[in-house]
């Protein structure tokens, strides 16, 4: 039997895609949930024999994928964000939709039963930020990898502890900007999300066994939503979907130590329904948005 409190996730950048660094120096990550897993596809036999019983199937491919969910902390997940953006941080600015491939080896361990799984060649296919009306800000990273190995002993290598930076919550969000202007006093945004999808596909190759031959990124897609109290400003934004009008969004997030991120989305298209509710309800609507034409950026500013 194993305790959920005895799980660990540790990560290291790879120099060669699919090759675990040696020694395996790695960073411990705090997380709330992880679904990283190897799954296989089987093909049923169509052979006819002297029995009516189905013949054994054969494994024909494998997939190494899953999501890691975490509570937002400044600096703790910057390497994963860069991998999702396919870019490097440049003067503390990360631009999404680049061409720089970055992969990781991740150790998933169950320490109380000495069971360790090393996934390698992990690409960050998807990335999400979720800011609730009340609660901690959540980050989600979706992985796709090339192989997995298992062991009863943790790999050798220097281990860096998990970040001790403060968590970020809805209270960490600063003055939101729509089209470069503050919405304070004219509108009330109560929740916000941002999702990035690299639309990756697996390329399987003969001769590789169950290892994945390559993982290729396709079109980059940015989407998300924000909930806004129904107001004159909300009604104005609602009308933009009928003229194919665009807006820009800027979301600043600052932790209690003074570290800051700002997500800038220069151009989005909107869709939303009219507000509806009962006589005792606060009326609001949820705007779904799609990133178009210009790349979003994430700017980080460490505390001074």
XYZ file of C-alpha atoms in Angstrom:
304
model
C 0.000 0.000 0.000
C 1.149 3.533 -0.775
C 0.277 6.963 0.620
C -0.537 9.927 -1.597
C 1.720 12.028 0.629
C 4.710 9.873 -0.388
C 4.587 10.759 -4.089
C 7.295 12.894 -5.659
C 7.886 14.576 -9.004
C 11.370 15.671 -10.048
C 12.386 17.141 -13.392
C 15.514 17.849 -15.434
C 16.113 19.492 -18.805
C 17.436 17.172 -21.497
C 20.395 18.004 -23.706
C 19.506 15.214 -26.141
C 15.801 14.543 -26.757
C 14.776 11.335 -25.007
C 18.098 10.883 -23.148
C 18.018 11.130 -19.350
C 20.862 13.370 -18.086
C 23.660 11.472 -16.362
C 24.004 12.085 -13.513
C 20.307 12.831 -13.176
C 20.509 16.230 -11.398
C 16.934 17.313 -10.958
C 14.504 19.825 -9.489
C 11.656 18.788 -7.189
C 8.284 20.166 -8.252
C 5.327 20.841 -5.987
C 2.125 19.519 -7.549
C -1.516 18.883 -6.732
C -2.160 16.096 -9.229
C -0.298 14.145 -11.892
C -1.649 11.717 -14.499
C 1.620 10.916 -16.300
C 1.322 7.358 -17.588
C 2.329 4.820 -20.227
C -0.558 3.279 -22.121
C -0.506 0.730 -24.932
C -2.672 0.014 -27.949
C -3.435 -3.610 -28.735
C -4.549 -5.147 -32.008
C -6.854 -8.130 -31.836
C -5.968 -11.227 -33.793
C -8.230 -12.111 -36.724
C -6.774 -15.636 -37.019
C -9.167 -18.563 -37.394
C -8.178 -21.752 -35.549
C -9.865 -24.992 -34.528
C -11.393 -23.177 -31.558
C -14.051 -20.504 -31.254
C -11.962 -18.696 -28.623
C -10.453 -15.322 -29.430
C -6.694 -15.505 -29.964
C -4.277 -13.341 -27.997
C -3.920 -9.703 -29.023
C -0.582 -8.048 -29.750
C 0.718 -4.709 -28.463
C 1.300 -2.476 -31.479
C 2.077 0.982 -30.005
C 2.577 2.903 -26.771
C 1.871 6.423 -25.584
C 3.585 8.353 -22.800
C 1.428 11.270 -21.725
C -0.422 12.976 -18.904
C -0.942 16.248 -17.072
C 0.696 17.880 -14.078
C -1.414 20.321 -12.078
C 0.121 22.776 -9.628
C -0.523 25.918 -7.630
C 1.128 28.956 -9.218
C 4.450 30.087 -7.716
C 6.850 32.633 -9.150
C 9.808 30.981 -10.885
C 8.914 27.390 -10.019
C 7.527 26.419 -13.436
C 9.295 28.880 -15.757
C 11.164 26.134 -17.658
C 7.906 24.296 -18.357
C 6.244 27.528 -19.507
C 9.149 28.126 -21.901
C 8.795 24.608 -23.293
C 5.071 25.179 -23.841
C 5.822 28.465 -25.621
C 8.546 26.815 -27.770
C 10.756 29.757 -26.886
C 13.380 30.889 -24.393
C 12.896 33.664 -21.869
C 14.479 36.779 -23.406
C 15.093 39.671 -20.987
C 12.401 38.125 -18.778
C 9.846 38.038 -21.598
C 8.455 34.780 -22.971
C 6.736 34.845 -26.392
C 4.388 31.991 -27.246
C 4.424 30.181 -30.575
C 8.178 29.887 -31.181
C 10.299 27.119 -32.710
C 12.721 26.224 -29.878
C 12.189 22.606 -28.820
C 12.815 21.875 -25.131
C 12.342 18.449 -23.533
C 12.546 16.992 -20.050
C 13.115 13.823 -18.091
C 10.657 13.456 -15.212
C 10.961 11.104 -12.260
C 7.639 10.024 -10.756
C 8.264 8.232 -7.472
C 6.321 6.396 -4.772
C 8.893 6.577 -2.012
C 7.141 4.406 0.591
C 7.161 1.375 -1.717
C 10.468 2.138 -3.516
C 8.838 2.388 -6.948
C 10.269 4.903 -9.438
C 9.307 5.707 -13.043
C 11.446 7.877 -15.313
C 9.691 9.379 -18.330
C 11.969 10.912 -20.945
C 11.598 12.962 -24.109
C 8.725 14.855 -22.487
C 7.424 17.785 -24.529
C 4.948 20.300 -23.066
C 2.034 20.055 -25.461
C -0.497 22.121 -23.491
C -0.341 24.817 -20.836
C -3.141 26.385 -18.845
C -3.653 29.145 -16.282
C -6.852 29.172 -14.242
C -7.717 32.127 -11.995
C -10.844 31.368 -9.948
C -13.200 33.854 -8.360
C -11.838 32.760 -4.989
C -8.908 30.405 -4.503
C -5.383 29.613 -5.589
C -4.305 30.156 -9.202
C -3.827 26.823 -10.945
C -1.306 25.839 -13.612
C -1.657 22.766 -15.832
C 0.994 21.257 -18.097
C 0.147 18.502 -20.578
C 3.066 16.222 -21.506
C 3.843 13.926 -24.416
C 6.979 11.762 -24.185
C 8.995 9.081 -25.943
C 9.681 6.337 -23.355
C 9.576 5.158 -19.724
C 11.882 3.120 -17.500
C 11.227 1.783 -14.007
C 13.454 1.032 -11.019
C 13.321 0.129 -7.320
C 15.982 2.721 -6.436
C 15.911 6.449 -7.154
C 18.470 7.538 -9.797
C 21.762 9.078 -8.691
C 21.986 12.854 -8.963
C 21.825 16.119 -7.065
C 18.274 16.998 -5.996
C 17.132 20.625 -5.639
C 14.210 21.119 -3.205
C 10.864 22.485 -4.359
C 10.448 26.272 -4.557
C 9.528 28.064 -1.342
C 8.069 31.123 -3.093
C 4.553 32.166 -2.010
C 1.566 30.689 -3.813
C -0.555 33.012 -5.929
C -4.323 33.412 -5.594
C -7.173 35.487 -6.978
C -6.069 38.222 -4.554
C -2.710 38.335 -6.390
C -4.359 39.693 -9.548
C -3.791 43.397 -10.118
C -5.409 45.976 -12.397
C -6.724 44.138 -15.468
C -6.508 45.961 -18.770
C -8.847 45.633 -21.747
C -7.580 47.415 -24.863
C -4.877 48.979 -22.709
C -7.304 50.641 -20.290
C -8.165 49.626 -16.745
C -11.598 48.079 -16.284
C -11.732 49.190 -12.659
C -14.915 51.125 -12.063
C -16.447 50.200 -15.434
C -16.442 46.408 -15.310
C -15.873 43.500 -12.948
C -14.033 40.389 -14.162
C -14.508 37.596 -11.633
C -12.598 34.675 -13.185
C -10.098 34.169 -16.006
C -8.422 31.326 -17.874
C -5.762 30.999 -20.576
C -4.964 27.830 -22.525
C -2.194 27.118 -25.030
C -2.160 24.031 -27.279
C 0.761 23.056 -29.529
C -1.385 20.378 -31.260
C 1.443 17.824 -31.091
C 1.299 14.511 -32.903
C 3.262 11.301 -32.390
C 5.352 9.860 -35.226
C 5.953 6.119 -34.741
C 8.859 4.478 -36.573
C 9.605 0.850 -37.394
C 12.571 -0.501 -35.471
C 11.946 1.590 -32.345
C 9.885 -0.998 -30.477
C 7.561 0.729 -28.033
C 9.582 3.948 -28.034
C 8.041 6.918 -29.830
C 10.069 7.928 -32.877
C 9.317 11.645 -32.768
C 6.809 14.179 -31.485
C 5.988 17.024 -33.843
C 4.236 20.315 -33.083
C 1.490 21.478 -35.426
C -0.536 24.716 -35.338
C -0.389 26.717 -32.092
C -3.759 27.619 -30.607
C -4.535 30.013 -27.776
C -7.958 30.084 -26.152
C -9.542 30.975 -22.843
C -12.411 32.663 -21.083
C -13.271 35.348 -18.582
C -16.432 35.891 -16.575
C -17.653 39.480 -16.382
C -20.445 41.046 -14.377
C -23.094 42.345 -16.761
C -22.594 46.083 -17.229
C -22.377 48.736 -19.926
C -18.795 47.620 -20.619
C -19.811 43.968 -20.811
C -22.614 44.861 -23.234
C -20.074 46.760 -25.357
C -17.786 43.718 -25.519
C -20.768 41.468 -26.280
C -21.504 43.470 -29.453
C -17.958 42.985 -30.788
C -18.671 39.383 -31.791
C -21.135 40.612 -34.407
C -18.609 42.904 -36.077
C -15.653 40.504 -35.677
C -14.095 43.129 -33.431
C -10.944 42.341 -31.444
C -9.712 43.338 -28.014
C -6.440 43.018 -26.112
C -6.091 41.662 -22.573
C -3.447 42.212 -19.895
C -3.487 40.288 -16.606
C -0.925 41.179 -13.896
C -0.265 38.729 -11.048
C 1.951 39.646 -8.067
C 2.784 37.391 -5.112
C 3.113 38.583 -1.499
C 6.906 38.810 -1.847
C 6.637 41.243 -4.773
C 7.428 38.878 -7.664
C 5.247 39.562 -10.691
C 3.992 38.021 -13.928
C 2.035 39.886 -16.595
C 0.196 37.936 -19.291
C -0.352 40.094 -22.372
C -2.665 38.886 -25.130
C -2.553 41.481 -27.941
C -5.505 40.331 -30.034
C -8.469 38.038 -29.362
C -11.847 37.334 -30.916
C -14.823 37.029 -28.559
C -18.024 35.028 -28.250
C -20.521 35.269 -25.383
C -24.226 34.875 -24.598
C -26.446 37.571 -23.150
C -26.645 37.599 -19.349
C -29.529 35.754 -17.767
C -30.640 34.927 -14.233
C -33.295 35.193 -11.564
C -34.448 38.317 -9.773
C -32.065 37.729 -6.854
C -29.032 36.862 -9.029
C -25.975 38.908 -9.869
C -26.023 38.912 -13.658
C -22.863 37.997 -15.554
C -21.733 36.400 -18.774
C -18.733 34.318 -19.789
C -16.684 35.490 -22.764
C -14.851 32.772 -24.663
C -11.862 34.097 -26.572
C -9.505 32.890 -29.297
C -6.003 34.286 -29.773
C -5.459 35.529 -33.346
C -2.690 37.100 -35.452
C -0.328 38.195 -32.656
C 1.566 36.073 -30.128
C 0.795 36.317 -26.407
C 3.674 37.137 -24.072
C 4.396 36.452 -20.419
C 6.643 38.962 -18.657
C 8.261 38.182 -15.307
C 9.604 40.741 -12.841
C 11.442 39.436 -9.772
C 11.101 41.329 -6.505
C 13.608 44.153 -6.018
